Coordinates of C-alpha atoms in Angstrom, one line a residue:
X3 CA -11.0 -66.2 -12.8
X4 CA -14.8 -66.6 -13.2
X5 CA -16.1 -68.4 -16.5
X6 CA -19.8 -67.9 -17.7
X7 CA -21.6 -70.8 -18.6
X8 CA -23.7 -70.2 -21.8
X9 CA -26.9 -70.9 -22.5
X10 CA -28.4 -70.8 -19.3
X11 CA -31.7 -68.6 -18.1
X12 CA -29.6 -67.6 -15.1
X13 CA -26.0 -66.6 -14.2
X14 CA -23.8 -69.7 -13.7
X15 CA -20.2 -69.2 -12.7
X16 CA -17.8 -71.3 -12.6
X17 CA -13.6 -70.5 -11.6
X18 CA -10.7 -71.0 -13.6
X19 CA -9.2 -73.0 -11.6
X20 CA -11.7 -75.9 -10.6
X21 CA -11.9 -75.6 -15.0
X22 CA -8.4 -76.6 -14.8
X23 CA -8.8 -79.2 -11.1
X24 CA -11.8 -80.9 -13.8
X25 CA -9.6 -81.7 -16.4
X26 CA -5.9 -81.9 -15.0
X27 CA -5.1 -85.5 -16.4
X28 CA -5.1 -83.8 -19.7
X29 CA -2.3 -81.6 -18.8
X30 CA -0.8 -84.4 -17.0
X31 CA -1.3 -87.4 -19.3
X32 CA 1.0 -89.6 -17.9
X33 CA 0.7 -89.2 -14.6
X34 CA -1.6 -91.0 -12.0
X35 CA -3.7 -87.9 -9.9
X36 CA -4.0 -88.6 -6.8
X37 CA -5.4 -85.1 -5.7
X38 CA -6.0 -81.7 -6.3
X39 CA -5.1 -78.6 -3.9
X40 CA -5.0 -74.9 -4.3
X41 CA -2.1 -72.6 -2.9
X42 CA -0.8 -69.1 -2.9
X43 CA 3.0 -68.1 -2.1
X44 CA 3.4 -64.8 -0.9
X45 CA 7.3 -64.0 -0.9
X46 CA 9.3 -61.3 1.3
X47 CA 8.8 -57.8 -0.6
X48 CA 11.0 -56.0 2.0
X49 CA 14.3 -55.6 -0.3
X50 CA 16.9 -54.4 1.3
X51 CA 19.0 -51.9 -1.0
X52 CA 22.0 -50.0 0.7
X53 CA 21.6 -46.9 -1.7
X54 CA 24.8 -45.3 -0.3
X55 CA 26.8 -47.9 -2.0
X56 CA 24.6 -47.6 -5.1
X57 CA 26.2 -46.3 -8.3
X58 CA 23.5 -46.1 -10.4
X59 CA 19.9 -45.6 -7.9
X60 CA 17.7 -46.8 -11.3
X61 CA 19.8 -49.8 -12.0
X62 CA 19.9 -51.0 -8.4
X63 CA 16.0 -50.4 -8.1
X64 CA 15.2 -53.0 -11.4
X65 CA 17.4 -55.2 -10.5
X66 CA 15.6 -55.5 -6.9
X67 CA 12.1 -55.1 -8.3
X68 CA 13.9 -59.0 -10.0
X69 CA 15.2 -60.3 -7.0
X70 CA 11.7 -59.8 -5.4
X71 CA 10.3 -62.4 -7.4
X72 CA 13.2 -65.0 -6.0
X73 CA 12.6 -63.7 -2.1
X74 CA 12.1 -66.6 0.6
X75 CA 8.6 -67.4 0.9
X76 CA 6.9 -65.8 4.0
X77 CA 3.3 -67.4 3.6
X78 CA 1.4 -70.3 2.0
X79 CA -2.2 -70.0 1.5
X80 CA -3.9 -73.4 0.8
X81 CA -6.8 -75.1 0.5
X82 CA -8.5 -77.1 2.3
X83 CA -9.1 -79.7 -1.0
X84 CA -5.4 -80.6 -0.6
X85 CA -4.4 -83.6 0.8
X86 CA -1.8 -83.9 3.7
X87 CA 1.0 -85.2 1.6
X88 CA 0.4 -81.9 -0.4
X89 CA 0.6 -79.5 2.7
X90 CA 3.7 -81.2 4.1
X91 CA 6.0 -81.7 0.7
X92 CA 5.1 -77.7 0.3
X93 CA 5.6 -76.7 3.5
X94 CA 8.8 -78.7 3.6
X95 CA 9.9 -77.1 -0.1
X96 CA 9.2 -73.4 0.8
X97 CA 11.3 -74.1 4.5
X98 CA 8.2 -72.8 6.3
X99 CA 7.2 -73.6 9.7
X100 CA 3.7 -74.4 10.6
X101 CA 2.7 -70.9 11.7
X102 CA 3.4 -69.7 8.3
X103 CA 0.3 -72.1 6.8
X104 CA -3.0 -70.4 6.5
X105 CA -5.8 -72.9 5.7
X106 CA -8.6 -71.3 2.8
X107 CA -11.8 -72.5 2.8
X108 CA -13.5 -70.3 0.3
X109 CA -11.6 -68.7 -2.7
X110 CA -7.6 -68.1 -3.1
X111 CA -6.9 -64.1 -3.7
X112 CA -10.8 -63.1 -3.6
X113 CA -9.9 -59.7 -5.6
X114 CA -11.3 -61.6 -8.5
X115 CA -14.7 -60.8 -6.9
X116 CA -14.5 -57.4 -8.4
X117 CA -15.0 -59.1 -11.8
X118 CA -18.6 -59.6 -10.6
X119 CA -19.9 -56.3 -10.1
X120 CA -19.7 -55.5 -13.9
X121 CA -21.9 -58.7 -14.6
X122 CA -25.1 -57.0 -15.8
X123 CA -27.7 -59.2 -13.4
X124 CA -25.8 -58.0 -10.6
X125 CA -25.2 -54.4 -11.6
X126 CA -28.4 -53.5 -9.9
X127 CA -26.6 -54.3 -6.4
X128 CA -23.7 -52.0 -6.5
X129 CA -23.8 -49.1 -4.8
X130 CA -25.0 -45.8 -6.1
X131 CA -22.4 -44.1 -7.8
X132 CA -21.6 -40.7 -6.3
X133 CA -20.1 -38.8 -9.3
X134 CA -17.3 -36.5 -7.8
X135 CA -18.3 -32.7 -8.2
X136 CA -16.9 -29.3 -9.0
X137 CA -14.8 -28.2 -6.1
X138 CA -17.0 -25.6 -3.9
X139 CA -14.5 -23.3 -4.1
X140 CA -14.2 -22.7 -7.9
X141 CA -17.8 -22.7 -8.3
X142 CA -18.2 -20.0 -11.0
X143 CA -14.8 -19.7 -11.7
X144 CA -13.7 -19.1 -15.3
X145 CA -9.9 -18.8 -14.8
X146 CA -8.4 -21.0 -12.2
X147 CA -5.0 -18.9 -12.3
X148 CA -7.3 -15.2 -11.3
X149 CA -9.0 -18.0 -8.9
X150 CA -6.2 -19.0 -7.2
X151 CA -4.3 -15.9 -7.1
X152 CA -7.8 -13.9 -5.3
X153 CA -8.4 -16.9 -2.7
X154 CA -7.0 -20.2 -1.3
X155 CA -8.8 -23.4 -3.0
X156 CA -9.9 -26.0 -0.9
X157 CA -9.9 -29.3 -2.6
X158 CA -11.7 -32.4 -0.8
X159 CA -11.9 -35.7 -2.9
X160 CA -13.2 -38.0 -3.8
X161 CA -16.4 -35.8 -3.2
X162 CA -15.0 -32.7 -5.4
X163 CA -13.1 -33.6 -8.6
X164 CA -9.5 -33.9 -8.7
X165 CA -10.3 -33.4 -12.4
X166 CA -8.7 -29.4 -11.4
X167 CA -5.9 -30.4 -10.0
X168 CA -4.9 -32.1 -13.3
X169 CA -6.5 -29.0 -15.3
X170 CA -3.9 -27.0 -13.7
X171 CA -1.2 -28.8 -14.5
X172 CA -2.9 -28.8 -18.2
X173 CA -3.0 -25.8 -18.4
X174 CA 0.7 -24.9 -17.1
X175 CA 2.1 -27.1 -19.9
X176 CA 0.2 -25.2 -22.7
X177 CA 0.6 -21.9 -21.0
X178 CA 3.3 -19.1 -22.9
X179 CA 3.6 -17.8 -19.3
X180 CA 4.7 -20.6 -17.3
X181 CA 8.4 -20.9 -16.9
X182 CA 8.7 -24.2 -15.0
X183 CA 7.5 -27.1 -12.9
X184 CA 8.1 -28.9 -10.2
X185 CA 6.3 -32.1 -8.8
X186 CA 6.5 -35.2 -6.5
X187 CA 5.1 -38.2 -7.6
X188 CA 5.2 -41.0 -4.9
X189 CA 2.5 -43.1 -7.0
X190 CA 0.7 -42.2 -9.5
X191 CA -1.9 -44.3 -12.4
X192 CA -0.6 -46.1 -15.0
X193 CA -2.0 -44.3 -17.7
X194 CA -1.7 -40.8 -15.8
X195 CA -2.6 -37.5 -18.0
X196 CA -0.3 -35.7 -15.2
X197 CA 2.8 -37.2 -16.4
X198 CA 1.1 -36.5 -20.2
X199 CA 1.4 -32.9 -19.1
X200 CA 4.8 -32.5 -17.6
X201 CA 5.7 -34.2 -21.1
X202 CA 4.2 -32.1 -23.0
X203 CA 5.2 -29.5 -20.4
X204 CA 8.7 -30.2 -21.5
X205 CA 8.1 -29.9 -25.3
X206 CA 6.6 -26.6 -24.8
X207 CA 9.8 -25.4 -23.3
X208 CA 9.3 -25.3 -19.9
X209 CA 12.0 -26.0 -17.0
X210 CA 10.3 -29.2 -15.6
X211 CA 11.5 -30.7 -12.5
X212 CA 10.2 -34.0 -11.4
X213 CA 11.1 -36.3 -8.1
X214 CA 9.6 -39.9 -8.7
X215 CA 10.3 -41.8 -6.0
X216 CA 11.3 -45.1 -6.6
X217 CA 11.2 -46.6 -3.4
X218 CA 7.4 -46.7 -3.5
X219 CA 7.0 -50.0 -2.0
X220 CA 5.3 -52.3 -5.1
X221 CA 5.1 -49.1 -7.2
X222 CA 9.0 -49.3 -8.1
X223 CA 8.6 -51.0 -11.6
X224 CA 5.8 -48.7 -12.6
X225 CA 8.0 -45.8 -10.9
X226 CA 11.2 -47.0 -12.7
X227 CA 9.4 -46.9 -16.2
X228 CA 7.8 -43.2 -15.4
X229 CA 11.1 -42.2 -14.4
X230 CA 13.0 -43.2 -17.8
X231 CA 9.5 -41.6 -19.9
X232 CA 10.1 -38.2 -17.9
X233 CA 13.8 -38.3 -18.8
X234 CA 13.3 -39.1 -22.6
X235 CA 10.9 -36.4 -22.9
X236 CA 13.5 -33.8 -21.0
X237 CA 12.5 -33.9 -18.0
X238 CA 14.7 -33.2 -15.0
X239 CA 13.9 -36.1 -12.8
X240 CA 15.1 -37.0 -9.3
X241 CA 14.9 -40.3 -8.2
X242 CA 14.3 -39.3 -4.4
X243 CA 16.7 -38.6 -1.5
X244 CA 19.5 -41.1 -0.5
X245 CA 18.3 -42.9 2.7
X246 CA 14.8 -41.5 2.7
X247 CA 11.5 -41.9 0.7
X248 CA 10.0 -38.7 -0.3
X249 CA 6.3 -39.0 0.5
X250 CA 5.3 -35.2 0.7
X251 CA 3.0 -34.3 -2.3
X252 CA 4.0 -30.8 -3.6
X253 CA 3.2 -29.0 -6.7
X254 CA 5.1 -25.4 -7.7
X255 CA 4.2 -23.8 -10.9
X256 CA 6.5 -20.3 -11.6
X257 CA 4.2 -17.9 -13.8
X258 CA 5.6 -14.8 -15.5
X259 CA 2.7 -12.4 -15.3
X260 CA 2.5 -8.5 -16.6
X261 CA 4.1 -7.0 -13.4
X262 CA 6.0 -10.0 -12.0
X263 CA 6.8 -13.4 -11.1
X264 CA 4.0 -15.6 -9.6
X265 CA 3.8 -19.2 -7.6
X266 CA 1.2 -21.2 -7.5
X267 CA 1.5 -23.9 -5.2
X268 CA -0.8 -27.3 -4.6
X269 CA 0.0 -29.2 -1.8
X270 CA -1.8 -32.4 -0.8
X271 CA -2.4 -35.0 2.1
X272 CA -2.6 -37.6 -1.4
X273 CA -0.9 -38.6 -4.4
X274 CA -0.8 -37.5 -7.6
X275 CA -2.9 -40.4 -9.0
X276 CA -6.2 -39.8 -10.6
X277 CA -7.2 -43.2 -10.1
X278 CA -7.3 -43.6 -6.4
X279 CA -8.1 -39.9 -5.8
X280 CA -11.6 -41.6 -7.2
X281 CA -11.3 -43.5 -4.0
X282 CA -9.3 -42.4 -1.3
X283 CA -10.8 -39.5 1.0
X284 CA -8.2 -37.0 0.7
X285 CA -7.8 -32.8 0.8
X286 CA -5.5 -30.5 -1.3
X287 CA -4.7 -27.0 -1.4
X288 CA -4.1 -24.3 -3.9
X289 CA -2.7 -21.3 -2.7
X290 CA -0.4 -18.2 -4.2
X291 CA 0.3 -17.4 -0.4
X292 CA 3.5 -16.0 -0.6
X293 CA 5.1 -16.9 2.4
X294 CA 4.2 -20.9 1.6
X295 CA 5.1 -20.5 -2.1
X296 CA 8.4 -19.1 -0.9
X297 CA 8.7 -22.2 1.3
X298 CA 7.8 -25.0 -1.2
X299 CA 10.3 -23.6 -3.8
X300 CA 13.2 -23.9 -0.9
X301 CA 11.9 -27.4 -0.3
X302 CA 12.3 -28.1 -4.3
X303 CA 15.6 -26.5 -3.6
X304 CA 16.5 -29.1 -1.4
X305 CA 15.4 -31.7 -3.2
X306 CA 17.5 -30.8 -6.0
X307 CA 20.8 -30.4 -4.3
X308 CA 20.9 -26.4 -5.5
X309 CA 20.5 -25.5 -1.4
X310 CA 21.1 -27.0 2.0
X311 CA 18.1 -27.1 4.5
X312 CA 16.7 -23.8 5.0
X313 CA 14.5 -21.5 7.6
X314 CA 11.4 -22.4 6.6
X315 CA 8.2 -19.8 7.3
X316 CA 5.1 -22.4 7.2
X317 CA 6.3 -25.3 6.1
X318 CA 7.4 -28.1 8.7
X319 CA 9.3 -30.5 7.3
X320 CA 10.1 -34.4 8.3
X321 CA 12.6 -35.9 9.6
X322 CA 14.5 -33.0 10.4
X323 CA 11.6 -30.9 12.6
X324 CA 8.6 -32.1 12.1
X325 CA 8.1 -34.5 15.5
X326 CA 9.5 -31.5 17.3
X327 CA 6.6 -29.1 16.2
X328 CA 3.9 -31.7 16.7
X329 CA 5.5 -32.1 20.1
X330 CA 5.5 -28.2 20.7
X331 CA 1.7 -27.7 19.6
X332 CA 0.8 -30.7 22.1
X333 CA 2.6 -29.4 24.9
X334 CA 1.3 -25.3 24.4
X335 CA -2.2 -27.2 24.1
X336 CA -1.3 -27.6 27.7
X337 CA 0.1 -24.3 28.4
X338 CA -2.9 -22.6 27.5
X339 CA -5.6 -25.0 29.0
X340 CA -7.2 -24.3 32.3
X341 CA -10.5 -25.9 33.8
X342 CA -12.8 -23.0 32.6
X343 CA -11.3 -23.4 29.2
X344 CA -9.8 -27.1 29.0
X345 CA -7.9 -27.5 25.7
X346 CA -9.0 -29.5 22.6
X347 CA -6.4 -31.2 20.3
X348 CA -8.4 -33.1 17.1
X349 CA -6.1 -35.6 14.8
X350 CA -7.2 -37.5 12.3
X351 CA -4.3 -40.0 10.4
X352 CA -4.3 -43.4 9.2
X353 CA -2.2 -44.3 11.7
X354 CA -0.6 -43.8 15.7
X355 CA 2.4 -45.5 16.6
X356 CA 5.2 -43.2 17.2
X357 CA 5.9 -43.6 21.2
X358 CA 7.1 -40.1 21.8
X359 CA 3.8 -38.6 20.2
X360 CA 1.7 -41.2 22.1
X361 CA 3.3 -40.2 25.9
X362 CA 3.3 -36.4 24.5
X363 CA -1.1 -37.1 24.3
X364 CA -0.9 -38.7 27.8
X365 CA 0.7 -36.1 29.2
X366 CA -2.4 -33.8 27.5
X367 CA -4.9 -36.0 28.8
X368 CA -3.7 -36.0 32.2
X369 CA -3.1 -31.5 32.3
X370 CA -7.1 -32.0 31.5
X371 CA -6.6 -31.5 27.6
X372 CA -9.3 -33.1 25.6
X373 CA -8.1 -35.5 22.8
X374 CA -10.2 -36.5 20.3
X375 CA -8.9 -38.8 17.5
X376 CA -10.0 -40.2 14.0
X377 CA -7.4 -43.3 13.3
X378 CA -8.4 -45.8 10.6
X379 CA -5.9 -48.2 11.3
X380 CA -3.2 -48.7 13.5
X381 CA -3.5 -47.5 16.9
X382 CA -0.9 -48.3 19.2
X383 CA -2.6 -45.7 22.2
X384 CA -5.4 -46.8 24.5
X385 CA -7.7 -44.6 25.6
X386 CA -9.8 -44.5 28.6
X387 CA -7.1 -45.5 31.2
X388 CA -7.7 -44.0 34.4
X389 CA -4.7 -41.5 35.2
X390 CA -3.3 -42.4 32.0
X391 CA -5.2 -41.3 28.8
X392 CA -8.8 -40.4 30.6
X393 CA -9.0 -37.6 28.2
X394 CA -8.6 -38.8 24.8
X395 CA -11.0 -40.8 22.5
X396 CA -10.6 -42.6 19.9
X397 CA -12.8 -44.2 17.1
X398 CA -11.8 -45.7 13.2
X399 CA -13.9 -45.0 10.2
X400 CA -14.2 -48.0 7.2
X401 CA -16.6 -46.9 4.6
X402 CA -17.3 -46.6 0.9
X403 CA -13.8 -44.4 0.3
X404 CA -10.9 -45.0 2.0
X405 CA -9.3 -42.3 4.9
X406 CA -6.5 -41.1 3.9
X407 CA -6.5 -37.2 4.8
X408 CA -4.4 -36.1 7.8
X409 CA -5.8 -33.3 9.8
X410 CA -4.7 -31.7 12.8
X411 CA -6.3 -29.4 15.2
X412 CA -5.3 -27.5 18.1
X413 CA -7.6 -25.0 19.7
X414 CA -4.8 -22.8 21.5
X415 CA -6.4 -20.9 23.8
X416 CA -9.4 -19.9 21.3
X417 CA -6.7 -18.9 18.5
X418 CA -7.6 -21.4 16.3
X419 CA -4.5 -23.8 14.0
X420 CA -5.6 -26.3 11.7
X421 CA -3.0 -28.0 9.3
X422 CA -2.9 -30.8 6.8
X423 CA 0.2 -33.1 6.3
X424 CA 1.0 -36.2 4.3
X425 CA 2.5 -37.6 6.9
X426 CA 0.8 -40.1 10.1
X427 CA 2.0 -40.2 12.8
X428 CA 3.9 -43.0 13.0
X429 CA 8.1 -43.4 13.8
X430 CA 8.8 -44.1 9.9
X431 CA 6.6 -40.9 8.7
X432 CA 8.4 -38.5 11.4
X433 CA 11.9 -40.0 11.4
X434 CA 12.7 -41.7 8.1
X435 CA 10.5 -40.1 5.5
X436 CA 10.5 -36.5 3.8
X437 CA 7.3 -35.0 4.7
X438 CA 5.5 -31.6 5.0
X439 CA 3.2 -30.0 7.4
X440 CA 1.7 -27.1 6.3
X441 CA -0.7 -24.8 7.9
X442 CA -4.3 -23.5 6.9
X443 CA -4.4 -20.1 7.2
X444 CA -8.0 -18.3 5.5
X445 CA -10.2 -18.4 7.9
X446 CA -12.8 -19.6 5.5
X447 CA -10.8 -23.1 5.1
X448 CA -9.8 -23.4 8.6
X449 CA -13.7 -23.4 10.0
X450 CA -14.2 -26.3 7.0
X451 CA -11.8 -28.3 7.7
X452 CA -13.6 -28.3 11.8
X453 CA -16.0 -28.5 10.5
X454 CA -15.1 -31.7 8.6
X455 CA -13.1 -33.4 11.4
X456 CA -16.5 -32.6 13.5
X457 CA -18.6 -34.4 11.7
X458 CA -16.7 -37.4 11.5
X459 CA -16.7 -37.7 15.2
X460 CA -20.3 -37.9 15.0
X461 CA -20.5 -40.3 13.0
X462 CA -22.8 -43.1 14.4
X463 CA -23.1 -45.7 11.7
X464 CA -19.5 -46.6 10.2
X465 CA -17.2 -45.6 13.3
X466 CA -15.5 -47.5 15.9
X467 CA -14.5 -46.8 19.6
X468 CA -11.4 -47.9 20.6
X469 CA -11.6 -49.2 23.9
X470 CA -9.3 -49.4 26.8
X471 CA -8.7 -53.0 26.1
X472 CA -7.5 -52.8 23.1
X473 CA -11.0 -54.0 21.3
X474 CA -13.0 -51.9 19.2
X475 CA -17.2 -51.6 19.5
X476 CA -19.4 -50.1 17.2
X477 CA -20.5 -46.8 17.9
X478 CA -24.3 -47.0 17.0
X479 CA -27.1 -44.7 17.2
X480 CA -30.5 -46.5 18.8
X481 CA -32.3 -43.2 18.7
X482 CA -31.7 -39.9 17.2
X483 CA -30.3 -38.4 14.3
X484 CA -28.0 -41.5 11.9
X485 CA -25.1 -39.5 11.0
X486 CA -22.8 -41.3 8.1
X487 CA -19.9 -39.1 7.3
X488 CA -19.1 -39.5 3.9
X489 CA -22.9 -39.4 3.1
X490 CA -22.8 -35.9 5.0
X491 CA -19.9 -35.1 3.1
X492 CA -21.1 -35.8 -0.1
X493 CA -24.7 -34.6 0.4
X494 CA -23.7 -30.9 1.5
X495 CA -21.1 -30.7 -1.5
X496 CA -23.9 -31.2 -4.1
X497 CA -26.3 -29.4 -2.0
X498 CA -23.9 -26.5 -2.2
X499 CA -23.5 -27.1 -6.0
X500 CA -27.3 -27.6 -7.0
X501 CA -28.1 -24.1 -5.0
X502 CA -25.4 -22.5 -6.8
X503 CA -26.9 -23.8 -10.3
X504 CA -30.2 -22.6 -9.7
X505 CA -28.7 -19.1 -8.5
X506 CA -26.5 -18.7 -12.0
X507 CA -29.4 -19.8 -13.8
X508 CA -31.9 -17.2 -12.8
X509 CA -29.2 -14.2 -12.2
X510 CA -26.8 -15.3 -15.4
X511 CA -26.9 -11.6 -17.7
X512 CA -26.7 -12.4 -21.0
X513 CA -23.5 -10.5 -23.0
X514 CA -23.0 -10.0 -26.4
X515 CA -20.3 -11.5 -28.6
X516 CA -17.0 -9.7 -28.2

């Protein structure tokens, strides 16, 4: 969108499309201009597909992904350079009403902005990068499989690499001892080395199992071609669950070892994408737990049509119980709060809209339960009305990465549950989407992870209080200590790292060649 003009001592710009505005009579030769206007047409995505009636799921999905392009137009951006016969014969031509016209001063689609920032004069302005680094937990660790199987990994990104997430997966594909593989992919990269592995996975002779859902909203074409790649290469792929999208990120690796059978299991409040896990603020797990890795291969089970639903150990699962736990942790929160020791409940989602969970908090907040909650978008609870939600805060987060991690907290009485979850809590997460819940259960992770929801309550430079009126304030810090989350976050990490250098290098014995 942006053209450099040469052969000048500074950086002129100039867009494509006043290039085009400049010299439209010679694309229109014949024709008398009268003026020139920008617009963008943004068209209905929501396609409807009744997948019950669908005999072929992969067939239905492209030929929606076509239709999409054809949908009724649901907005026109224009400019303000356009001239009112323009607005009206477009307005008229798209059957829009007037509330549907938004009027753009500066650019159409500013995404070409990001074209900028790799403009060497202005290089200097970006941010400083802040490289991801080894995981704190496999500091020192020279064979993630003895890693995994002596601890549970905790995995926070994009502040800790999810470079060993995809190492594992690697290293299952080349591994003589792994027997198979099973994945959701909800969205992944374009270019992903995970799906390189579960190819390659395949070719090795491994049983690979794969569910790519295909219902990703504006992920189905990419979704539709990593489908038919898995199947060429021999794959066993899924394309998702009839009347639900599978949004649960789950990873189960079977490993024949010298004395038996092992699963390792990764499971994930983000997607499988290397890409955005550069980005988004996420949190993983590896664990050989057996209890959960007993769990996660019934839910692959399901998945696959080889068993019905199942008693599950840890795992909760949405639609089918999920609400209905989150309900029963709310209301023992109130059980076992008194006024010496008032309860504490500690969420943090992307978003709050299911009612039920929103009147289950009030109820908390009124039994004298405090109700703290990190929600970076949606909110659909007020806080701070008397009788009503006294009790419970609420602040937002928007920073350099985007939150994306679902926590939850209850204090119990002083026995302690933490768990992470891809799903929010919203009525299309808990009623119309497959989604785990699964709990922490090392100690070690679980005083982390309050640790981490902690700090971003005390955040006083990127957060924002909900108010009772709906309205948000910023939540500054006039004197005292600036806390920034994701600065805290990072800075500990590679504190944690540098101090574990230094140790290796002065206490690293030196051993001979075998």
């Amino acid at each position: 969108r942006f053209i450099r003009i040469p052969d000048t001592k500074e950086l002129s710009l100039v867009l494509l499309e006043d290039v085009i505005a400049d010299n439209v009579e010679l694309l229109c030769p014949t024709s008398h201009i009268t003026g020139v206007g920008y617009f963008r047409i943004t068209r209905d995505a929501d396609v409807s597909i009744q997948e019950d009636e669908a005999a072929d799921l992969l067939e239905t999905i492209e030929q929606a992904i076509i239709e999409r392009r054809r949908r009724s137009a649901i907005r026109l951006e224009i400019s303000d350079t356009a001239d009112a016969f323009q607005r009206n014969w477009l307005i008229d031509w798209l059957e829009l009403h007037e509330e549907d016209v938004y009027d753009i001063t500066p650019l159409l689609d500013a995404t070409c902005l990001h074209q900028l920032t790799s403009m060497d004069p202005l290089a200097n302005l970006k941010l400083p990068d802040w490289p991801p680094q080894q995981p704190i937990d496999l500091l020192d660790s020279e064979d993630l499989w003895q890693t995994i199987r002596e601890k549970d990994v905790l995995l926070f990104h994009p502040y800790e690499s999810f470079e060993s997430v995809v190492k594992l997966i690697q290293a299952a594909a080349d591994d003589p001892g792994v027997i198979a593989i099973k994945q959701t992919l909800y969205r992944t990269s374009s270019d992903s080395p995970i799906v390189k592995a579960l190819e390659k996975a395949t070719q090795n002779g491994k049983e690979v199992t794969v569910l790519v859902e295909l219902k990703a909203r504006f992920d189905e074409a990419q979704n539709v071609n990593w489908a038919k790649q898995l199947e060429d290469a021999g794959c066993h792929v899924i394309y998702g669950i009839a009347n639900l999208k599978t949004h649960a990120k789950a990873l189960l690796i079977v490993r024949r070892e010298e004395t038996r059978i092992r699963r390792y299991i990764h499971l994930a409040t983000g997607n499988y994408n290397d890409k955005t896990a550069k980005l988004y603020s996420d949190i993983g797990l590896f664990t050989c737990d057996n209890s959960i890795a007993l769990d996660v291969t019934a839910f692959f089970n399901l998945l696959t049509g080889t068993s019905e639903t199942v008693g599950w150990r840890e795992l909760t699962i949405a639609p089918t119980d999920m609400k209905q736990k989150f309900l029963d942790l709310i209301d023992r929160e109130i059980q076992t709060s008194s006024a010496d020791k008032p309860g504490l409940i500690m969420a943090k989602t992307n978003s709050l809209q299911d009612p039920v969970i929103c009147r289950a908090l009030f109820r908390a907040s009124q039994a004298g339960v405090k109700v703290m909650l990190n929600i970076r978008g949606i909110c659909c609870l007020r806080p701070g009305i008397k009788g009503v939600s006294d009790n419970i805060e609420v602040c937002s987060i928007v920073d350099r990465y985007l939150e994306h991690a679902r926590i939850f907290y209850f204090r119990n009485g002083g026995h302690e549950e933490v768990y992470l979850s891809s799903a929010d809590w919203m009525r299309r997460n808990l009623d119309r989407r497959l989604e785990l819940l699964f709990p922490i259960k090392d100690g070690r992770l679980k005083k982390r992870l309050i640790d981490i929801l902690t700090t971003y309550f005390m955040d006083n430079t990127q957060s924002e209080i909900l108010t009772s009126d709906g309205s948000y304030t910023p939540k500054r810090q006039k004197k005292g200590k600036i806390i920034r989350a994701q600065e805290s976050f990072y800075n500990v990490i590679c504190e944690v790292v540098k101090n574990n250098e230094q140790t290796s290098l002065r206490f690293r014995p030196m051993k001979s060649k075998p």
